[in-house]
Structure formats: C-alpha cells, structure tokens
Amino acid sequence: MSQLEIKDLHVSIEDKEILKGLSLTIKQGEIHAIMGPNGTGKSTLAYTLMGHPNYTVTGGEVLLDGENVLEMEPDERSRAGVFLAFQYPVAIPGVTVANFLRSAINSRRRAENSEDKGMPIPEFRKMLKEKMDMLKMDHAFAGRYLNDGFSGGEKKRAEILQMATLKPRFAILDETDSGLDIDALRIVSEGVNALSGPELGVLVITHYQRLLNYIKPQFVHVMMGGRIVESGGPDLALHLEEHGYDWLREKTAEETA
Ligand code: ADP
Ligand code: MG
C-alpha cells in the first residue's frame, strides 16, 4: 500500500514562514480532511505538494513510498500519482475538455514509453463516457472549451473528471475559502465519494465546517498557524461546527507559552 508522508514541513513565501513544522501521513484508501481558519497556510500546503515555484521549502520532507517528492518536477509528481485540484483553474479557450484529457493521458503514456502511440480514440471515448456517467455528467461537457466561461461548479466538475481519468493514488483538493460555494463543495464531495476506494488516498482542504454533510473523511485535522494542532475522527468536524476554532487558539497558546 502506498503512503504520502509529510514530515515536519517548513515552507516560506517571500521570506515569510507560513508552514511551521507540519506533519501528516495519508495512506492509499484513506480520506483526510484539513480544516482551519483563513490565512493559516492550507493552500500553501496544497501548492507546496504540487511543486509551485513561489513556495520555498526550508525544512522537513515529503515522501511518496519513501521517495522524495520535493525533488520531483510537478509533471513527475503527477506521473508518480499525485493529483492537485486547483482552487482557481485556468481557462484554455480552443482546447476542449476531451482534447485536454486525451493530451494529459497520452503525455503520461509517452513519458513511460517513448514509443507509445497514445490511447486509441475509440478506447478514449469509451473510457471518458464511463467516467462521465459515473460522475453523472452530461456528455456534451466533453466538447466544451476547458474552463472557458465555466461556472464555479463546472470548473470543479472539470477537475473531478480530470482526476477520474488520470487515476491518481493521492488527490489533494483545495476548496475555495471565499463565498462558501455550497454547490462546488457538493460537486467535489460527490466526485470524491464516487472515486474513493482502496486505490485512492484523498486530502480535502476546506474552510467549510459543514463538510461532513457531504463527505465522510475518516480523519479530520485542524490547521492553525502553519501546523496541525488537533487530529481526530469525523466528530472533530462536528465539534468545530459547534464551537469554532477559538478553543484551539487557547490550547495552542498554552502549548507555546
Ligand atoms: P489559507 O489557504 O489557509 O487561507 P494560504 O496558504 O493561502 O492560507 O496563506 C497563508 C498565508 O500566506 C497568509 O498569511 C497569506 O497572506 C500569505 N500568502 C499567501 N500567498 C502569498 C504571496 N503570494 N505572497 C505573500 N504572502 C502570501
Ligand atoms: Mg486557501
């Protein structure tokens, strides 16, 4: 079984330390949720895991089955089985969802075998239809230009479809903090529920405490001040919904005093 291990991770943006010793291990088949107030470094964690150049790792490590993820280029991370759903996906006018997905699959196949001719179109179409049916998506979606004029919910659907076709071992989903878009949260949650199973480890990052109405993580973590300050089961999310984060602020202050 695969595991993604984050050990004592320290990350800075423009010389400001944002992640201050974050540790977390996710095994294939597990669903973890990270919750926490705005500005605490949740998105920083997601971007760092995917290798965004603005985020400087100053300490700690990230290992995928013992291999150093931080030394891999973003495309290598993707091929190694790590998937990041973007909080703000970019539009690519002129490129359809189907073409985008086929290119992604084929470039991955070519990276593994330079002789590869790509997935035959009938096989690709069949696979895409199956995935769209599983996610209850209209087939017309595949013919639209990627994210071009998409609503927030449609962008999320495109991300989930990408995840379904690329079949990662680990998916990291960073939820939008602004506007608490319930529709987008529902779409992501349904997608995760449809795709989850023994092959997939999921990390859902959210600001939204009512997460448990939509998704069933086995592990819930609270992040504050760039670290995980509390971990528990689904009951922790319910507790947060009722009591907010203040009780943890006090607890964290006691620990550092
Ligand atoms: P969260 O996702 O938990 O709301 P972020 O990871 O987006 O938090 O941000 C963590 C901190 O990093 C915040 O204090 C934010 O202001 C700061 N930050 C984020 N992006 C940048 C940036 N590009 N330059 C400087 N500071 C940033
Ligand atoms: Mg964020």
PDB file of N, CA, C and O in Angstrom, residues 52-96:
ATOM      1  N   HIS A  52       4.702  24.187  -6.670  1.00  0.00           N
ATOM      2  CA  HIS A  52       4.582  25.556  -7.173  1.00  0.00           C
ATOM      3  C   HIS A  52       5.857  26.332  -6.842  1.00  0.00           C
ATOM      4  O   HIS A  52       6.316  26.316  -5.699  1.00  0.00           O
ATOM      5  N   PRO A  53       6.441  27.036  -7.828  1.00  0.00           N
ATOM      6  CA  PRO A  53       7.745  27.681  -7.612  1.00  0.00           C
ATOM      7  C   PRO A  53       7.759  28.825  -6.588  1.00  0.00           C
ATOM      8  O   PRO A  53       8.828  29.170  -6.081  1.00  0.00           O
ATOM      9  N   ASN A  54       6.615  29.415  -6.260  1.00  0.00           N
ATOM     10  CA  ASN A  54       6.611  30.529  -5.297  1.00  0.00           C
ATOM     11  C   ASN A  54       6.811  30.080  -3.850  1.00  0.00           C
ATOM     12  O   ASN A  54       7.012  30.914  -2.974  1.00  0.00           O
ATOM     13  N   TYR A  55       6.689  28.786  -3.621  1.00  0.00           N
ATOM     14  CA  TYR A  55       6.741  28.291  -2.248  1.00  0.00           C
ATOM     15  C   TYR A  55       8.091  27.629  -1.993  1.00  0.00           C
ATOM     16  O   TYR A  55       8.458  26.671  -2.670  1.00  0.00           O
ATOM     17  N   THR A  56       8.833  28.159  -1.027  1.00  0.00           N
ATOM     18  CA  THR A  56      10.174  27.648  -0.740  1.00  0.00           C
ATOM     19  C   THR A  56      10.146  26.739   0.483  1.00  0.00           C
ATOM     20  O   THR A  56       9.751  27.166   1.568  1.00  0.00           O
ATOM     21  N   VAL A  57      10.557  25.500   0.277  1.00  0.00           N
ATOM     22  CA  VAL A  57      10.635  24.566   1.397  1.00  0.00           C
ATOM     23  C   VAL A  57      11.948  24.813   2.131  1.00  0.00           C
ATOM     24  O   VAL A  57      13.015  24.739   1.547  1.00  0.00           O
ATOM     25  N   THR A  58      11.835  25.157   3.415  1.00  0.00           N
ATOM     26  CA  THR A  58      13.040  25.467   4.184  1.00  0.00           C
ATOM     27  C   THR A  58      13.383  24.353   5.174  1.00  0.00           C
ATOM     28  O   THR A  58      14.426  24.406   5.823  1.00  0.00           O
ATOM     29  N   GLY A  59      12.500  23.360   5.289  1.00  0.00           N
ATOM     30  CA  GLY A  59      12.797  22.259   6.198  1.00  0.00           C
ATOM     31  C   GLY A  59      11.783  21.151   6.073  1.00  0.00           C
ATOM     32  O   GLY A  59      10.687  21.362   5.558  1.00  0.00           O
ATOM     33  N   GLY A  60      12.173  19.956   6.511  1.00  0.00           N
ATOM     34  CA  GLY A  60      11.272  18.816   6.507  1.00  0.00           C
ATOM     35  C   GLY A  60      11.254  18.094   5.178  1.00  0.00           C
ATOM     36  O   GLY A  60      12.016  18.431   4.269  1.00  0.00           O
ATOM     37  N   GLU A  61      10.395  17.086   5.060  1.00  0.00           N
ATOM     38  CA  GLU A  61      10.349  16.328   3.805  1.00  0.00           C
ATOM     39  C   GLU A  61       8.952  15.822   3.476  1.00  0.00           C
ATOM     40  O   GLU A  61       8.069  15.768   4.330  1.00  0.00           O
ATOM     41  N   VAL A  62       8.778  15.500   2.184  1.00  0.00           N
ATOM     42  CA  VAL A  62       7.546  14.877   1.703  1.00  0.00           C
ATOM     43  C   VAL A  62       7.959  13.627   0.936  1.00  0.00           C
ATOM     44  O   VAL A  62       8.738  13.703  -0.010  1.00  0.00           O
ATOM     45  N   LEU A  63       7.485  12.488   1.397  1.00  0.00           N
ATOM     46  CA  LEU A  63       7.888  11.210   0.801  1.00  0.00           C
ATOM     47  C   LEU A  63       6.686  10.462   0.256  1.00  0.00           C
ATOM     48  O   LEU A  63       5.652  10.354   0.918  1.00  0.00           O
ATOM     49  N   LEU A  64       6.824   9.959  -0.977  1.00  0.00           N
ATOM     50  CA  LEU A  64       5.807   9.086  -1.558  1.00  0.00           C
ATOM     51  C   LEU A  64       6.427   7.696  -1.637  1.00  0.00           C
ATOM     52  O   LEU A  64       7.363   7.491  -2.417  1.00  0.00           O
ATOM     53  N   ASP A  65       5.974   6.796  -0.784  1.00  0.00           N
ATOM     54  CA  ASP A  65       6.576   5.475  -0.658  1.00  0.00           C
ATOM     55  C   ASP A  65       8.096   5.579  -0.489  1.00  0.00           C
ATOM     56  O   ASP A  65       8.854   4.861  -1.142  1.00  0.00           O
ATOM     57  N   GLY A  66       8.502   6.511   0.345  1.00  0.00           N
ATOM     58  CA  GLY A  66       9.915   6.670   0.652  1.00  0.00           C
ATOM     59  C   GLY A  66      10.686   7.536  -0.338  1.00  0.00           C
ATOM     60  O   GLY A  66      11.834   7.887  -0.098  1.00  0.00           O
ATOM     61  N   GLU A  67      10.062   7.872  -1.485  1.00  0.00           N
ATOM     62  CA  GLU A  67      10.753   8.717  -2.474  1.00  0.00           C
ATOM     63  C   GLU A  67      10.506  10.185  -2.203  1.00  0.00           C
ATOM     64  O   GLU A  67       9.377  10.587  -1.892  1.00  0.00           O
ATOM     65  N   ASN A  68      11.547  10.980  -2.385  1.00  0.00           N
ATOM     66  CA  ASN A  68      11.481  12.409  -2.093  1.00  0.00           C
ATOM     67  C   ASN A  68      10.674  13.166  -3.154  1.00  0.00           C
ATOM     68  O   ASN A  68      11.154  13.425  -4.255  1.00  0.00           O
ATOM     69  N   VAL A  69       9.457  13.525  -2.801  1.00  0.00           N
ATOM     70  CA  VAL A  69       8.565  14.222  -3.732  1.00  0.00           C
ATOM     71  C   VAL A  69       9.086  15.631  -4.033  1.00  0.00           C
ATOM     72  O   VAL A  69       8.936  16.141  -5.143  1.00  0.00           O
ATOM     73  N   LEU A  70       9.717  16.258  -3.053  1.00  0.00           N
ATOM     74  CA  LEU A  70      10.141  17.649  -3.201  1.00  0.00           C
ATOM     75  C   LEU A  70      11.223  17.820  -4.275  1.00  0.00           C
ATOM     76  O   LEU A  70      11.421  18.918  -4.781  1.00  0.00           O
ATOM     77  N   GLU A  71      11.909  16.715  -4.610  1.00  0.00           N
ATOM     78  CA  GLU A  71      12.918  16.801  -5.670  1.00  0.00           C
ATOM     79  C   GLU A  71      12.325  16.593  -7.060  1.00  0.00           C
ATOM     80  O   GLU A  71      13.009  16.743  -8.058  1.00  0.00           O
ATOM     81  N   MET A  72      11.041  16.219  -7.115  1.00  0.00           N
ATOM     82  CA  MET A  72      10.422  15.934  -8.421  1.00  0.00           C
ATOM     83  C   MET A  72       9.827  17.197  -9.020  1.00  0.00           C
ATOM     84  O   MET A  72       9.312  18.058  -8.309  1.00  0.00           O
ATOM     85  N   GLU A  73       9.850  17.294 -10.349  1.00  0.00           N
ATOM     86  CA  GLU A  73       9.162  18.372 -11.063  1.00  0.00           C
ATOM     87  C   GLU A  73       7.655  18.107 -10.942  1.00  0.00           C
ATOM     88  O   GLU A  73       7.245  16.958 -10.730  1.00  0.00           O
ATOM     89  N   PRO A  74       6.816  19.167 -11.114  1.00  0.00           N
ATOM     90  CA  PRO A  74       5.372  18.951 -10.996  1.00  0.00           C
ATOM     91  C   PRO A  74       4.844  17.819 -11.884  1.00  0.00           C
ATOM     92  O   PRO A  74       4.005  17.020 -11.450  1.00  0.00           O
ATOM     93  N   ASP A  75       5.346  17.706 -13.133  1.00  0.00           N
ATOM     94  CA  ASP A  75       4.834  16.638 -14.003  1.00  0.00           C
ATOM     95  C   ASP A  75       5.271  15.258 -13.515  1.00  0.00           C
ATOM     96  O   ASP A  75       4.541  14.281 -13.659  1.00  0.00           O
ATOM     97  N   GLU A  76       6.459  15.190 -12.884  1.00  0.00           N
ATOM     98  CA  GLU A  76       6.898  13.908 -12.322  1.00  0.00           C
ATOM     99  C   GLU A  76       6.019  13.516 -11.130  1.00  0.00           C
ATOM    100  O   GLU A  76       5.712  12.348 -10.935  1.00  0.00           O
ATOM    101  N   ARG A  77       5.639  14.521 -10.366  1.00  0.00           N
ATOM    102  CA  ARG A  77       4.759  14.248  -9.214  1.00  0.00           C
ATOM    103  C   ARG A  77       3.441  13.693  -9.719  1.00  0.00           C
ATOM    104  O   ARG A  77       2.885  12.750  -9.159  1.00  0.00           O
ATOM    105  N   SER A  78       2.952  14.309 -10.789  1.00  0.00           N
ATOM    106  CA  SER A  78       1.694  13.857 -11.367  1.00  0.00           C
ATOM    107  C   SER A  78       1.809  12.412 -11.844  1.00  0.00           C
ATOM    108  O   SER A  78       0.940  11.582 -11.577  1.00  0.00           O
ATOM    109  N   ARG A  79       2.915  12.119 -12.528  1.00  0.00           N
ATOM    110  CA  ARG A  79       3.098  10.744 -13.013  1.00  0.00           C
ATOM    111  C   ARG A  79       3.300   9.764 -11.874  1.00  0.00           C
ATOM    112  O   ARG A  79       2.936   8.600 -11.977  1.00  0.00           O
ATOM    113  N   ALA A  80       3.877  10.250 -10.774  1.00  0.00           N
ATOM    114  CA  ALA A  80       4.067   9.383  -9.606  1.00  0.00           C
ATOM    115  C   ALA A  80       2.723   9.106  -8.913  1.00  0.00           C
ATOM    116  O   ALA A  80       2.640   8.276  -8.024  1.00  0.00           O
ATOM    117  N   GLY A  81       1.677   9.831  -9.319  1.00  0.00           N
ATOM    118  CA  GLY A  81       0.352   9.522  -8.797  1.00  0.00           C
ATOM    119  C   GLY A  81      -0.227  10.554  -7.855  1.00  0.00           C
ATOM    120  O   GLY A  81      -1.162  10.278  -7.114  1.00  0.00           O
ATOM    121  N   VAL A  82       0.323  11.780  -7.877  1.00  0.00           N
ATOM    122  CA  VAL A  82      -0.228  12.831  -7.013  1.00  0.00           C
ATOM    123  C   VAL A  82      -1.027  13.807  -7.875  1.00  0.00           C
ATOM    124  O   VAL A  82      -0.563  14.253  -8.917  1.00  0.00           O
ATOM    125  N   PHE A  83      -2.241  14.105  -7.449  1.00  0.00           N
ATOM    126  CA  PHE A  83      -3.124  14.990  -8.212  1.00  0.00           C
ATOM    127  C   PHE A  83      -3.575  16.154  -7.341  1.00  0.00           C
ATOM    128  O   PHE A  83      -4.003  15.964  -6.214  1.00  0.00           O
ATOM    129  N   LEU A  84      -3.463  17.371  -7.887  1.00  0.00           N
ATOM    130  CA  LEU A  84      -3.952  18.546  -7.160  1.00  0.00           C
ATOM    131  C   LEU A  84      -5.068  19.211  -7.949  1.00  0.00           C
ATOM    132  O   LEU A  84      -4.877  19.584  -9.100  1.00  0.00           O
ATOM    133  N   ALA A  85      -6.227  19.322  -7.330  1.00  0.00           N
ATOM    134  CA  ALA A  85      -7.322  20.072  -7.949  1.00  0.00           C
ATOM    135  C   ALA A  85      -7.118  21.532  -7.576  1.00  0.00           C
ATOM    136  O   ALA A  85      -6.998  21.869  -6.412  1.00  0.00           O
ATOM    137  N   PHE A  86      -7.047  22.384  -8.570  1.00  0.00           N
ATOM    138  CA  PHE A  86      -6.756  23.785  -8.306  1.00  0.00           C
ATOM    139  C   PHE A  86      -7.950  24.520  -7.732  1.00  0.00           C
ATOM    140  O   PHE A  86      -9.089  24.262  -8.085  1.00  0.00           O
ATOM    141  N   GLN A  87      -7.631  25.472  -6.876  1.00  0.00           N
ATOM    142  CA  GLN A  87      -8.682  26.315  -6.306  1.00  0.00           C
ATOM    143  C   GLN A  87      -9.194  27.276  -7.383  1.00  0.00           C
ATOM    144  O   GLN A  87     -10.367  27.579  -7.452  1.00  0.00           O
ATOM    145  N   TYR A  88      -8.289  27.736  -8.240  1.00  0.00           N
ATOM    146  CA  TYR A  88      -8.663  28.655  -9.315  1.00  0.00           C
ATOM    147  C   TYR A  88      -8.131  28.128 -10.647  1.00  0.00           C
ATOM    148  O   TYR A  88      -7.091  28.585 -11.119  1.00  0.00           O
ATOM    149  N   PRO A  89      -8.826  27.179 -11.279  1.00  0.00           N
ATOM    150  CA  PRO A  89      -8.306  26.576 -12.512  1.00  0.00           C
ATOM    151  C   PRO A  89      -8.302  27.585 -13.664  1.00  0.00           C
ATOM    152  O   PRO A  89      -9.175  28.449 -13.737  1.00  0.00           O
ATOM    153  N   VAL A  90      -7.312  27.473 -14.557  1.00  0.00           N
ATOM    154  CA  VAL A  90      -7.214  28.411 -15.678  1.00  0.00           C
ATOM    155  C   VAL A  90      -8.039  27.927 -16.872  1.00  0.00           C
ATOM    156  O   VAL A  90      -8.223  26.734 -17.078  1.00  0.00           O
ATOM    157  N   ALA A  91      -8.514  28.898 -17.650  1.00  0.00           N
ATOM    158  CA  ALA A  91      -9.292  28.582 -18.859  1.00  0.00           C
ATOM    159  C   ALA A  91      -8.336  28.391 -20.033  1.00  0.00           C
ATOM    160  O   ALA A  91      -7.317  29.076 -20.133  1.00  0.00           O
ATOM    161  N   ILE A  92      -8.672  27.435 -20.912  1.00  0.00           N
ATOM    162  CA  ILE A  92      -7.884  27.249 -22.127  1.00  0.00           C
ATOM    163  C   ILE A  92      -8.850  27.279 -23.317  1.00  0.00           C
ATOM    164  O   ILE A  92      -9.309  26.232 -23.787  1.00  0.00           O
ATOM    165  N   PRO A  93      -9.178  28.496 -23.810  1.00  0.00           N
ATOM    166  CA  PRO A  93     -10.104  28.598 -24.937  1.00  0.00           C
ATOM    167  C   PRO A  93      -9.510  27.880 -26.150  1.00  0.00           C
ATOM    168  O   PRO A  93      -8.306  27.955 -26.384  1.00  0.00           O
ATOM    169  N   GLY A  94     -10.342  27.176 -26.900  1.00  0.00           N
ATOM    170  CA  GLY A  94      -9.867  26.473 -28.088  1.00  0.00           C
ATOM    171  C   GLY A  94      -9.486  25.023 -27.824  1.00  0.00           C
ATOM    172  O   GLY A  94      -9.353  24.236 -28.750  1.00  0.00           O
ATOM    173  N   VAL A  95      -9.311  24.671 -26.562  1.00  0.00           N
ATOM    174  CA  VAL A  95      -8.995  23.279 -26.234  1.00  0.00           C
ATOM    175  C   VAL A  95     -10.192  22.677 -25.490  1.00  0.00           C
ATOM    176  O   VAL A  95     -10.587  23.176 -24.443  1.00  0.00           O
ATOM    177  N   THR A  96     -10.760  21.629 -26.077  1.00  0.00           N
ATOM    178  CA  THR A  96     -11.926  21.039 -25.421  1.00  0.00           C
ATOM    179  C   THR A  96     -11.490  20.210 -24.216  1.00  0.00           C
ATOM    180  O   THR A  96     -10.332  19.792 -24.121  1.00  0.00           O
TER     181      THR A  96
END
